[in-house]
Short mmCIF file of C-alpha atoms and ligand atoms in Angstrom, two decimals:
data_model
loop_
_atom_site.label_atom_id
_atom_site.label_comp_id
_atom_site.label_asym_id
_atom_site.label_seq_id
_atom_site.Cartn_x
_atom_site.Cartn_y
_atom_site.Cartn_z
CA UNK A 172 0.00 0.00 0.00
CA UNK A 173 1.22 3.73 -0.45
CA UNK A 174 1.14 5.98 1.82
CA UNK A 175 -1.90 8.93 1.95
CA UNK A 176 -0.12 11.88 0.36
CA UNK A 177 1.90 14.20 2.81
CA UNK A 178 3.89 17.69 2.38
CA UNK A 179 7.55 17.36 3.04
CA UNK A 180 9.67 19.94 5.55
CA UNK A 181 13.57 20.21 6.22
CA UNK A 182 13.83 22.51 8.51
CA UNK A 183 17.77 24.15 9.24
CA UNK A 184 16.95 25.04 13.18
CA UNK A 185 14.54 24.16 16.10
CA UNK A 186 12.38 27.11 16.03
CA UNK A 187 11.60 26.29 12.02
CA UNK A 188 10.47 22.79 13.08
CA UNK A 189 8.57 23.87 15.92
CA UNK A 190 7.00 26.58 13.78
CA UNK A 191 5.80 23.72 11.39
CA UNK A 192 4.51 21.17 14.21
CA UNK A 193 2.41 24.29 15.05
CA UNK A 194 0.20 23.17 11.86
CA UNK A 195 -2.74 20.57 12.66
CA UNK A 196 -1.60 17.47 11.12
CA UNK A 197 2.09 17.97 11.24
CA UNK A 198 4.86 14.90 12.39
CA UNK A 199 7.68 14.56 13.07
CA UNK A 200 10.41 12.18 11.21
CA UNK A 201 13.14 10.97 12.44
CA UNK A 202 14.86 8.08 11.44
CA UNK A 203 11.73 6.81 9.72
CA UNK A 204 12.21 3.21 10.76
CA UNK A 205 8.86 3.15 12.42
CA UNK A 206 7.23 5.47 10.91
CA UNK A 207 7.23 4.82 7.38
CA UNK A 208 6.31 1.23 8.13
CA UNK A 209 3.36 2.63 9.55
CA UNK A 210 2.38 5.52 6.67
CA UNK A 211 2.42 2.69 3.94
CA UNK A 212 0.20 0.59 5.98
CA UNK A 213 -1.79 3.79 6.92
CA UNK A 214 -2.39 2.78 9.97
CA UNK A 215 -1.75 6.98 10.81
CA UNK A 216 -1.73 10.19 8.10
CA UNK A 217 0.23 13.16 8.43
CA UNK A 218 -0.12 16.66 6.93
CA UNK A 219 3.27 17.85 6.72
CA UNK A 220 6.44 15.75 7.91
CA UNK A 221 9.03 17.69 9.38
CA UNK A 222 12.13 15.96 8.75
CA UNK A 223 15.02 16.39 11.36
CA UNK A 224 18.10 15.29 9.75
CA UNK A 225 19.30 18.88 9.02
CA UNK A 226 18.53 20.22 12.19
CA UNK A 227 22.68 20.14 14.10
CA UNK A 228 21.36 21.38 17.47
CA UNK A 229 19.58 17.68 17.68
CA UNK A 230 22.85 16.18 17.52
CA UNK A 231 25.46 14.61 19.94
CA UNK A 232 25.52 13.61 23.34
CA UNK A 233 26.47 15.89 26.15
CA UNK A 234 27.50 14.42 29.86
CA UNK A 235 27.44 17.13 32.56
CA UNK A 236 28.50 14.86 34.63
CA UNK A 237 25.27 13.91 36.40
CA UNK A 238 23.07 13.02 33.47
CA UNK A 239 23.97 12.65 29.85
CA UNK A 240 22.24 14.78 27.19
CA UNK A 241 21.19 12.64 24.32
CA UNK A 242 19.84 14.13 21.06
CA UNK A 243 16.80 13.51 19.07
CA UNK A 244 19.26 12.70 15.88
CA UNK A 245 21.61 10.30 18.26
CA UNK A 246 21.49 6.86 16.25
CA UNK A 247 20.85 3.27 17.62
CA UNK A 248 24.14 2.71 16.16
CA UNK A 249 26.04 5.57 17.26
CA UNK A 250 25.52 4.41 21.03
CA UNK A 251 26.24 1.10 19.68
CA UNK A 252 29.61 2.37 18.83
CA UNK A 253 30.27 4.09 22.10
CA UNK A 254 29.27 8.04 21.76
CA UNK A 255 28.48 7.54 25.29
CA UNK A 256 31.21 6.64 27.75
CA UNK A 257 31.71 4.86 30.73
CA UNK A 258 29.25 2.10 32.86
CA UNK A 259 26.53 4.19 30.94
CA UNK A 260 27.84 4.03 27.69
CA UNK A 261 28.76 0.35 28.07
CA UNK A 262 25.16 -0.63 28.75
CA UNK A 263 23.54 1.84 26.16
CA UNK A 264 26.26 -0.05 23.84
CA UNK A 265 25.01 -3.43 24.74
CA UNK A 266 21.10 -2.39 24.49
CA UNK A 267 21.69 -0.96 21.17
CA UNK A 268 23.26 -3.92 19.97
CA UNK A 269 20.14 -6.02 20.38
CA UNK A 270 17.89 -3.77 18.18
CA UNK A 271 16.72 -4.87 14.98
CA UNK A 272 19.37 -5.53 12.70
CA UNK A 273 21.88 -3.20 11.30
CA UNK A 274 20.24 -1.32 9.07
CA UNK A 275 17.23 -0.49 11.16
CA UNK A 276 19.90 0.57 13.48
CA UNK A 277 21.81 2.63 11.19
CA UNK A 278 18.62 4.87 10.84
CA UNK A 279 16.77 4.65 13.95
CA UNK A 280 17.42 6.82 17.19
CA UNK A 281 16.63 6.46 20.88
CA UNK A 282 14.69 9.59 20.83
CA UNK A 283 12.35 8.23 18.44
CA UNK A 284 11.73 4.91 19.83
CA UNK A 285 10.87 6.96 23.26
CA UNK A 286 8.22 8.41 21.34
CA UNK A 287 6.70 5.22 19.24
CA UNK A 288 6.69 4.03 22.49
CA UNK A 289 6.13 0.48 21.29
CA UNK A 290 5.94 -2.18 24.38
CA UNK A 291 8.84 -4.05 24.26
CA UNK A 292 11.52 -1.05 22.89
CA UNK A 293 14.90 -1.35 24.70
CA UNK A 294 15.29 1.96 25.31
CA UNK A 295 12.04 2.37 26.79
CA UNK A 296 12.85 -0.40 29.30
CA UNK A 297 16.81 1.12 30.02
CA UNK A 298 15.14 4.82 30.32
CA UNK A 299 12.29 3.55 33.08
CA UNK A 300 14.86 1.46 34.51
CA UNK A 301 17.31 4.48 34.49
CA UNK A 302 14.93 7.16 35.83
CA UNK A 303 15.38 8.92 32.46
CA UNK A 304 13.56 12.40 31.29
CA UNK A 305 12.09 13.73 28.15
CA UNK A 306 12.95 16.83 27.01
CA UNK A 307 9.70 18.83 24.67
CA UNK A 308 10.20 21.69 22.95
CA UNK A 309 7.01 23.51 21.63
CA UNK A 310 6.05 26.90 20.59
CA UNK A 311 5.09 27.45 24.07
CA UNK A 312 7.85 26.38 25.30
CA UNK A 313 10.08 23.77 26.98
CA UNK A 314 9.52 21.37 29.42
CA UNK A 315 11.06 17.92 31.04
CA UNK A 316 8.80 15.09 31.46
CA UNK A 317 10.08 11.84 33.67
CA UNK A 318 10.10 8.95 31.25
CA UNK A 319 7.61 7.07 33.70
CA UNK A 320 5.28 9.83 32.74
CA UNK A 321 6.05 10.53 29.67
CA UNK A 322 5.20 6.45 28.27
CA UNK A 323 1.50 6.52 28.82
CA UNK A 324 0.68 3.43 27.12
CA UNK A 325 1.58 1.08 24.35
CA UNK A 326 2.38 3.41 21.41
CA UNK A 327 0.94 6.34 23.31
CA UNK A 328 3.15 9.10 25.52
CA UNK A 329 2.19 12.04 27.25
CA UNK A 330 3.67 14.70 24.47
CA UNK A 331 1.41 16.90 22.41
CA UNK A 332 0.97 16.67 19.03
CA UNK A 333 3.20 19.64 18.49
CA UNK A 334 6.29 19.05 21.19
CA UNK A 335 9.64 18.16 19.35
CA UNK A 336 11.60 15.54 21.86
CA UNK A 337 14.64 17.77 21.53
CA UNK A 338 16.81 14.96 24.24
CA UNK A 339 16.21 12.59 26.44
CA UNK A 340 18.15 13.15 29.54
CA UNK A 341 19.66 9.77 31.26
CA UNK A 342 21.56 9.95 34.68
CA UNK A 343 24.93 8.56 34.40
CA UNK A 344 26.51 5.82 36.94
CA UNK A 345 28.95 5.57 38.93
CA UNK A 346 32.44 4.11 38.13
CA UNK A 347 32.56 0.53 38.99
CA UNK A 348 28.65 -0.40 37.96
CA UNK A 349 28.71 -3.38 36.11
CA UNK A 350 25.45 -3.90 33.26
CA UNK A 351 23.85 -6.50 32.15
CA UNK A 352 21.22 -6.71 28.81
CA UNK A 353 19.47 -9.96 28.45
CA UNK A 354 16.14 -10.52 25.98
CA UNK A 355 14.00 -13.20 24.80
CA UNK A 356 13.43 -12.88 20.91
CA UNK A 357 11.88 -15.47 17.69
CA UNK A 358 14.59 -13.10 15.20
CA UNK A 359 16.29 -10.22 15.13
CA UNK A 360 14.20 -8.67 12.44
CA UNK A 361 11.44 -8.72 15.52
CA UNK A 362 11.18 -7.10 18.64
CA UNK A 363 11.85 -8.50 21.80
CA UNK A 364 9.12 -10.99 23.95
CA UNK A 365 10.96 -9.38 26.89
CA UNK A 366 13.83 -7.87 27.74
CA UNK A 367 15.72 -7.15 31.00
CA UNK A 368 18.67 -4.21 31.66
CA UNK A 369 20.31 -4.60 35.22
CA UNK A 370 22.84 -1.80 36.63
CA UNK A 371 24.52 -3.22 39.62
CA UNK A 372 26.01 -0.25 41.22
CA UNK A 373 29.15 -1.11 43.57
CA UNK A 374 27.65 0.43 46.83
CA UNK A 375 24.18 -1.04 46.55
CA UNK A 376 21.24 0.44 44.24
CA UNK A 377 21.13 -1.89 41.74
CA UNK A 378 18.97 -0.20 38.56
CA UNK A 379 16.37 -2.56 36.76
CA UNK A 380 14.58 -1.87 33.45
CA UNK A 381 12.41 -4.43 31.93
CA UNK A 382 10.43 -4.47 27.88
CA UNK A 383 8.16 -6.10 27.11
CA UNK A 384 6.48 -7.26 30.54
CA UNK A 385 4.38 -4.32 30.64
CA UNK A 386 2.39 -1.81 28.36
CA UNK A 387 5.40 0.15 28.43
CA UNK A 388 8.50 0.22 29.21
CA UNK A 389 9.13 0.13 33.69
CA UNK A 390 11.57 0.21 36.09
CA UNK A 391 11.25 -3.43 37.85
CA UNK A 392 10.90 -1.33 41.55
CA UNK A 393 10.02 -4.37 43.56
CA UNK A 394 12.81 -6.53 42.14
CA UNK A 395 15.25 -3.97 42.84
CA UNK A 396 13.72 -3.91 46.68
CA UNK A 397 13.81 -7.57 47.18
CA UNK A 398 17.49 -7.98 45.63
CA UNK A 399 18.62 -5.38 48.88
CA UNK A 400 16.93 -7.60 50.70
CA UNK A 401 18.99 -10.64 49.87
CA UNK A 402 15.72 -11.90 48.53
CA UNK A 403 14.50 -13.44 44.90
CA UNK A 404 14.45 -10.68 42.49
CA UNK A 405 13.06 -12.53 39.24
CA UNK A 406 10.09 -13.93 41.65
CA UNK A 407 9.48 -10.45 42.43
CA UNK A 408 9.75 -9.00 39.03
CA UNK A 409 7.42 -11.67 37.80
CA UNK A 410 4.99 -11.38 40.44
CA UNK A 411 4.90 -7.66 41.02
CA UNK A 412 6.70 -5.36 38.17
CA UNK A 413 5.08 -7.59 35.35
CA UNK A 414 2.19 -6.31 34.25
CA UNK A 415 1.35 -8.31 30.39
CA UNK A 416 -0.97 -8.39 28.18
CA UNK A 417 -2.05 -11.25 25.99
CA UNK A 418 0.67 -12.12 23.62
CA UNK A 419 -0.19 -13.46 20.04
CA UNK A 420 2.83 -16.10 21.20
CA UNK A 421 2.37 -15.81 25.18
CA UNK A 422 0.60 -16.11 27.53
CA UNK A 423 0.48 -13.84 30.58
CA UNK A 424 1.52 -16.24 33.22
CA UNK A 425 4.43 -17.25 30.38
CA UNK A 426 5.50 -13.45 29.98
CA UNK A 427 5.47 -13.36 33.36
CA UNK A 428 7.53 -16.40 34.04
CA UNK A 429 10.25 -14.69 31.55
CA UNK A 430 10.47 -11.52 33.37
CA UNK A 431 11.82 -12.98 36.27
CA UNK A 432 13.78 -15.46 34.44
CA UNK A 433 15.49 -12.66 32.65
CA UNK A 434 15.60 -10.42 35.42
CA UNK A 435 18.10 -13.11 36.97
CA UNK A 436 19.26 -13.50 33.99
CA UNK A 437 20.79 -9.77 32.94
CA UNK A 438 21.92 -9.52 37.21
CA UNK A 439 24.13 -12.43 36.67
CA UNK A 440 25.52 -10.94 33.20
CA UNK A 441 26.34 -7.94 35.23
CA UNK A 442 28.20 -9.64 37.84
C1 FAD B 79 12.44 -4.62 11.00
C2 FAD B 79 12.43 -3.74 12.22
C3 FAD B 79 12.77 -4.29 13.45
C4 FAD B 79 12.78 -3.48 14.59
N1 FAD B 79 13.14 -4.04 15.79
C5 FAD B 79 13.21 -3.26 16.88
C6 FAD B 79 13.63 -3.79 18.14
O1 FAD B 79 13.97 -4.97 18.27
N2 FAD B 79 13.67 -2.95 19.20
C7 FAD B 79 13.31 -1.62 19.08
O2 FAD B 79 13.35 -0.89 20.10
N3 FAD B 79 12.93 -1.09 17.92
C8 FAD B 79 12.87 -1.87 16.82
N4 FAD B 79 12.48 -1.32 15.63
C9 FAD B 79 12.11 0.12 15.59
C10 FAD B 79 13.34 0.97 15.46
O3 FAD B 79 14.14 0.87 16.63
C11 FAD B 79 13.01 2.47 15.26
O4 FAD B 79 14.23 3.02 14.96
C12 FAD B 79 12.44 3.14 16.44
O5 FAD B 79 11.07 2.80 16.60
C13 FAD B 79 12.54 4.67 16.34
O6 FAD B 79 12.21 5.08 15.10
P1 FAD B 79 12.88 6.31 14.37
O7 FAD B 79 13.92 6.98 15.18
O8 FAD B 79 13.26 5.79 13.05
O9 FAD B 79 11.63 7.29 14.37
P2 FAD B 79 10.48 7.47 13.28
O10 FAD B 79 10.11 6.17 12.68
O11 FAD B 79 10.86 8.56 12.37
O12 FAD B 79 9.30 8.00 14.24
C14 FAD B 79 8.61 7.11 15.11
C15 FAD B 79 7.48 7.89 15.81
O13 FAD B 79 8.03 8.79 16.77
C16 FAD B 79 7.77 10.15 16.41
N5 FAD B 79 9.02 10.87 16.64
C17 FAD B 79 10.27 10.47 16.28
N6 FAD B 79 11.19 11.33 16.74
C18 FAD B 79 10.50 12.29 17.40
C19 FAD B 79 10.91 13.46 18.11
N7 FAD B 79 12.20 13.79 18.23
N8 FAD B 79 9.95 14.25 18.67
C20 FAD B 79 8.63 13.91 18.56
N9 FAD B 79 8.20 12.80 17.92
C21 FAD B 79 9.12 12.00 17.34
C22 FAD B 79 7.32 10.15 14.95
O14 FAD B 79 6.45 11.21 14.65
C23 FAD B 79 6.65 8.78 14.88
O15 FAD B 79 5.35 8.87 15.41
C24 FAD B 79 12.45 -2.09 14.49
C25 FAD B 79 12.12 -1.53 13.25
C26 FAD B 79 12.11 -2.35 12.11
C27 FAD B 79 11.78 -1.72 10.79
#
């Protein structure tokens, strides 16, 4: 199928995009990888698409030593390759290296998978887990918005139709954390069933994302609790931060079951 016909924008600076989101209708594009898919099917329409691959102040990643700054054009692939440094960087590395295929990941950004928001989307699992932010940029204005908020459901988030997600905004770890990215897939041209990404920081606070488990992507709270209690983390993960719904190849007690297999799972890779 083709897509519904759609004006075309390639805008030089922020306040030119934002201008154009402005008009009823309007989308953003980033690395197209989700979008397009979704045009030519038309399961959605747009009036104008307002490309952001000329737009340099969405590039790079900027550490400021307590989070790192991560643009809306930052690639799948360039945080593959290790734009990000240290404990952070390494697990960013080792998400990105699970999603999709090469191609797909030569296009795609973390930005833009925050916003698809699809269930089981890596980043959406590592920014709950993480305590990550959202940074919207509008014609009135900017604002932050905590990823837990900002994921409101599967393929839904809590941005308006005309905020640009200029960054997301993840808070770096300490020296010594060790990481850990585990996932349950059928191929890598699909997403994940599940997916788990553990942080084990070297003076306790261990960070836990999961994919997959829940409409969107969570921070596994209780597992974290009952692994500083010296207690089972995957039966607490399963039992409390799982949340699934019916899986055309799961069931919900299965789904659960892998959450707190893989929570185990990604703690022990990061030991
Ligand atoms: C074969 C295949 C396999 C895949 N497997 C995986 C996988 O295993 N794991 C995974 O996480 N993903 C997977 N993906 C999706 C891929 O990671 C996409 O790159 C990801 O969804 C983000 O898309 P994008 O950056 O290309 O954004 P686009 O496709 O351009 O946009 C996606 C949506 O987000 C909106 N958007 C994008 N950027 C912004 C922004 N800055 N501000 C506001 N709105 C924005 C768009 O308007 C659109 O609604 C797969 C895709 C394909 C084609």
């Amino acid at each position: 199928m083709k897509p519904a016909p759609f004006e075309y924008a390639t805008p030089t600076t922020l306040d030119e995009a934002i201008a154009l989101l402005a008009t009823p209708g309007a989308r953003v594009i980033a690395g197209g990888q989700s979008l397009l898919q979704d045009l030519r099917w038309r399961r959605t329409s747009a009036s104008v698409l307002v490309d952001l691959a000329r737009i340099d102040e969405l590039r790079g990643v900027h550490d400021d030593g307590a989070r790192v700054r991560i643009g809306a054009r930052v690639r799948h692939v360039d945080l593959e390759r290790g734009a990000v440094g240290g404990p952070l960087g390494r697990l960013l590395a080792a998400t990105a290296g699970w999603i999709a295929h090469p191609p797909v990941r030569s296009r795609g950004t973390m930005v833009g998978s925050l916003c698809f928001a699809h269930p089981s989307s890596e980043w959406c699992g590592l920014a709950a887990g993480l305590d990550a932010a959202v940074e919207l940029v509008s014609v009135r204005g900017r604002r932050e918005v905590p990823v837990a908020e900002f994921l409101r459901d599967s393929f839904a988030t809590t941005a308006a139709a005309d905020e640009l997600a200029t960054a997301v905004l993840v808070p770096t770890l300490p020296d010594g954390t060790r990481v850990g990215v585990v996932e349950s897939r059928r191929t890598h041209a699909s997403y994940a069933h599940v997916a788990a990404v553990a942080a084990r920081v070297p003076d306790g606070g261990s960070r836990l994302g999961l994919a997959g488990a829940a409409p969107t992507g969570t921070r596994a709270h209780a597992a974290e609790a009952a692994l500083a209690r010296g207690e089972d983390p995957g039966a607490a993960a399963a039992e409390h931060d799982a949340d699934p719904r019916e899986h055309p190849h799961a069931s919900i007690p299965y789904t659960r079951h892998v959450a707190g297999v893989l929570v185990r799972r990604a703690l022990q890779e990061a030991a």
